[in-house]
């Protein structure tokens, strides 16, 4: 046992035993700790958690920049300071060593003082901090300390602050949101998440200033804040700063907390609702995934109305943290087949029709098309009716025939009636069965059979994956113009790019042979099909399957298990046209491999191939969960050699 720890135990032996420290000392490989303690009663906990310089070294003047590391595997820590005195908060200086733990990534501290006087006594610049997430709950922090945090916590990605209901006069500190906003704009460029909750403090003591525009925070994806803290006042004269003008384009989720002072005044709330409507329908934040709005429920509260064409709305019961905190909660998500572009076109249909019920809170959650997992209804929820504007209803119900065909939704699009689509699916699939090298027929079969369900399922798979969403936003294309085949040939042998171009050279094919999508009505879904089509050769390179009939059918079976596109499943029946030996090999080796690996692997549509060209191809297979099948060309070559040998033996009379 370290000397310092023994001396501390001996000094504390007449007091309450430091049980937390003893338990942690005997569990050195713990990874996550959640501890509630009295800082005044247990002095050893800061030392055992983070490690402080050895006391003897401090006294003799030797180096004090090295810290003990008693819990080397610690990755996540939550500390809650408990005391009998009401309103008591503890100085963070006593736990300064926590910031310098080499492996600690997540730190949640409850009821601590982070003010400037405390921060100036800390050794910020002497150590490297690897924290990625810092949550300060029921804490007291000012603008200068936030600057210290953003300067020295260089790896910090998530910062959450909940102000303690603490009288600032006791510490002679002045809190202003202006200082917070200046620090964020100047130093918060690496933050992906920022959460600021000031309600209890602001109601009791007041909190001047505003955070202000955050458009310079290019990495910010998740923001939680009240509208008053962000804009100071939700009501401004003409020329005001709009909500849409304060948010960065990278933002994906926005949660606007309930106003501090609107219990008896709902007029400003409608301005917030109007700004949210403008934010959604105007396309000002293209990456936005969901929005949540909180508001108080008053006894005579008017209906909170929000109805945007193409949106479903969901409602559920919820309560605030206190008994008198009563809200309305409503969730809204885009209906099947709708895109953000559709919403922008039909923004005039905002009809305001959400029910007002006692004991509920109001929230709105907006997501990209078909992302129902974010806004899915929960048990006990009430689904509200969404009305359609007259222009949309008339548009969707107009007569559609070969003589009255609607305009195309994108270049090259050919709208089809249901009869035409069914005829195309049947005719193209039958013809491609007898001639599997007719790629135009296979493409037409894929498009005709992908709607209405399967292509939407594949798009949803992309929307639920971060990489898939980036692909849908960027919409890259794969061709010899976008990929330098010469540069790919110069890559190391074991890279994805070299494997891809090597497969192209070996099989004698080009990335420019993929036909454009024509028969899928939804423009975004058309791109999903185009992306699947252009990535097909990467699947060949990853699996090593050749372009012979046996290899194509095996890869189609893999794609069917992974994507569920009907065309890929129908292609399996082409095995009936193979030779007997090929059918036997396909049924015994490649079909089981394809179904097993396709079903268990990750969605291959979500691979951003353009970013993975220099990665190790074996590492990518392992990441996706794909086992490489036996080399088909080697097996076929060996079989041909064996047949040739047997033929020569028969001709020789053996």
Coordinates of C-alpha atoms in Angstrom, one line a residue, residues 410 455 458-459 471-477 516-535:
X410 CA -35.9 14.3 -61.3
X455 CA -36.6 0.9 -51.3
X458 CA -33.2 0.6 -47.5
X459 CA -33.4 4.4 -47.2
X471 CA -24.0 9.7 -47.8
X472 CA -27.6 10.9 -48.3
X473 CA -26.5 14.5 -47.7
X474 CA -23.4 14.4 -49.9
X475 CA -24.8 12.1 -52.6
X476 CA -21.5 11.0 -54.0
X477 CA -21.3 9.1 -57.3
X516 CA -29.3 5.6 -64.2
X517 CA -32.4 5.0 -62.2
X518 CA -35.6 5.9 -64.0
X519 CA -38.7 4.2 -62.6
X520 CA -38.6 5.1 -58.8
X521 CA -40.8 8.0 -58.1
X522 CA -39.2 9.4 -54.9
X523 CA -36.1 11.4 -55.8
X524 CA -34.2 10.4 -52.6
X525 CA -35.1 6.8 -53.0
X526 CA -33.9 6.9 -56.6
X527 CA -30.5 8.0 -55.3
X528 CA -30.5 5.1 -52.8
X529 CA -31.0 2.7 -55.7
X530 CA -28.4 4.4 -57.7
X531 CA -25.9 4.2 -54.8
X532 CA -26.7 0.5 -54.4
X533 CA -26.1 -0.1 -58.1
X534 CA -22.8 1.8 -58.2
X535 CA -21.5 0.1 -55.0

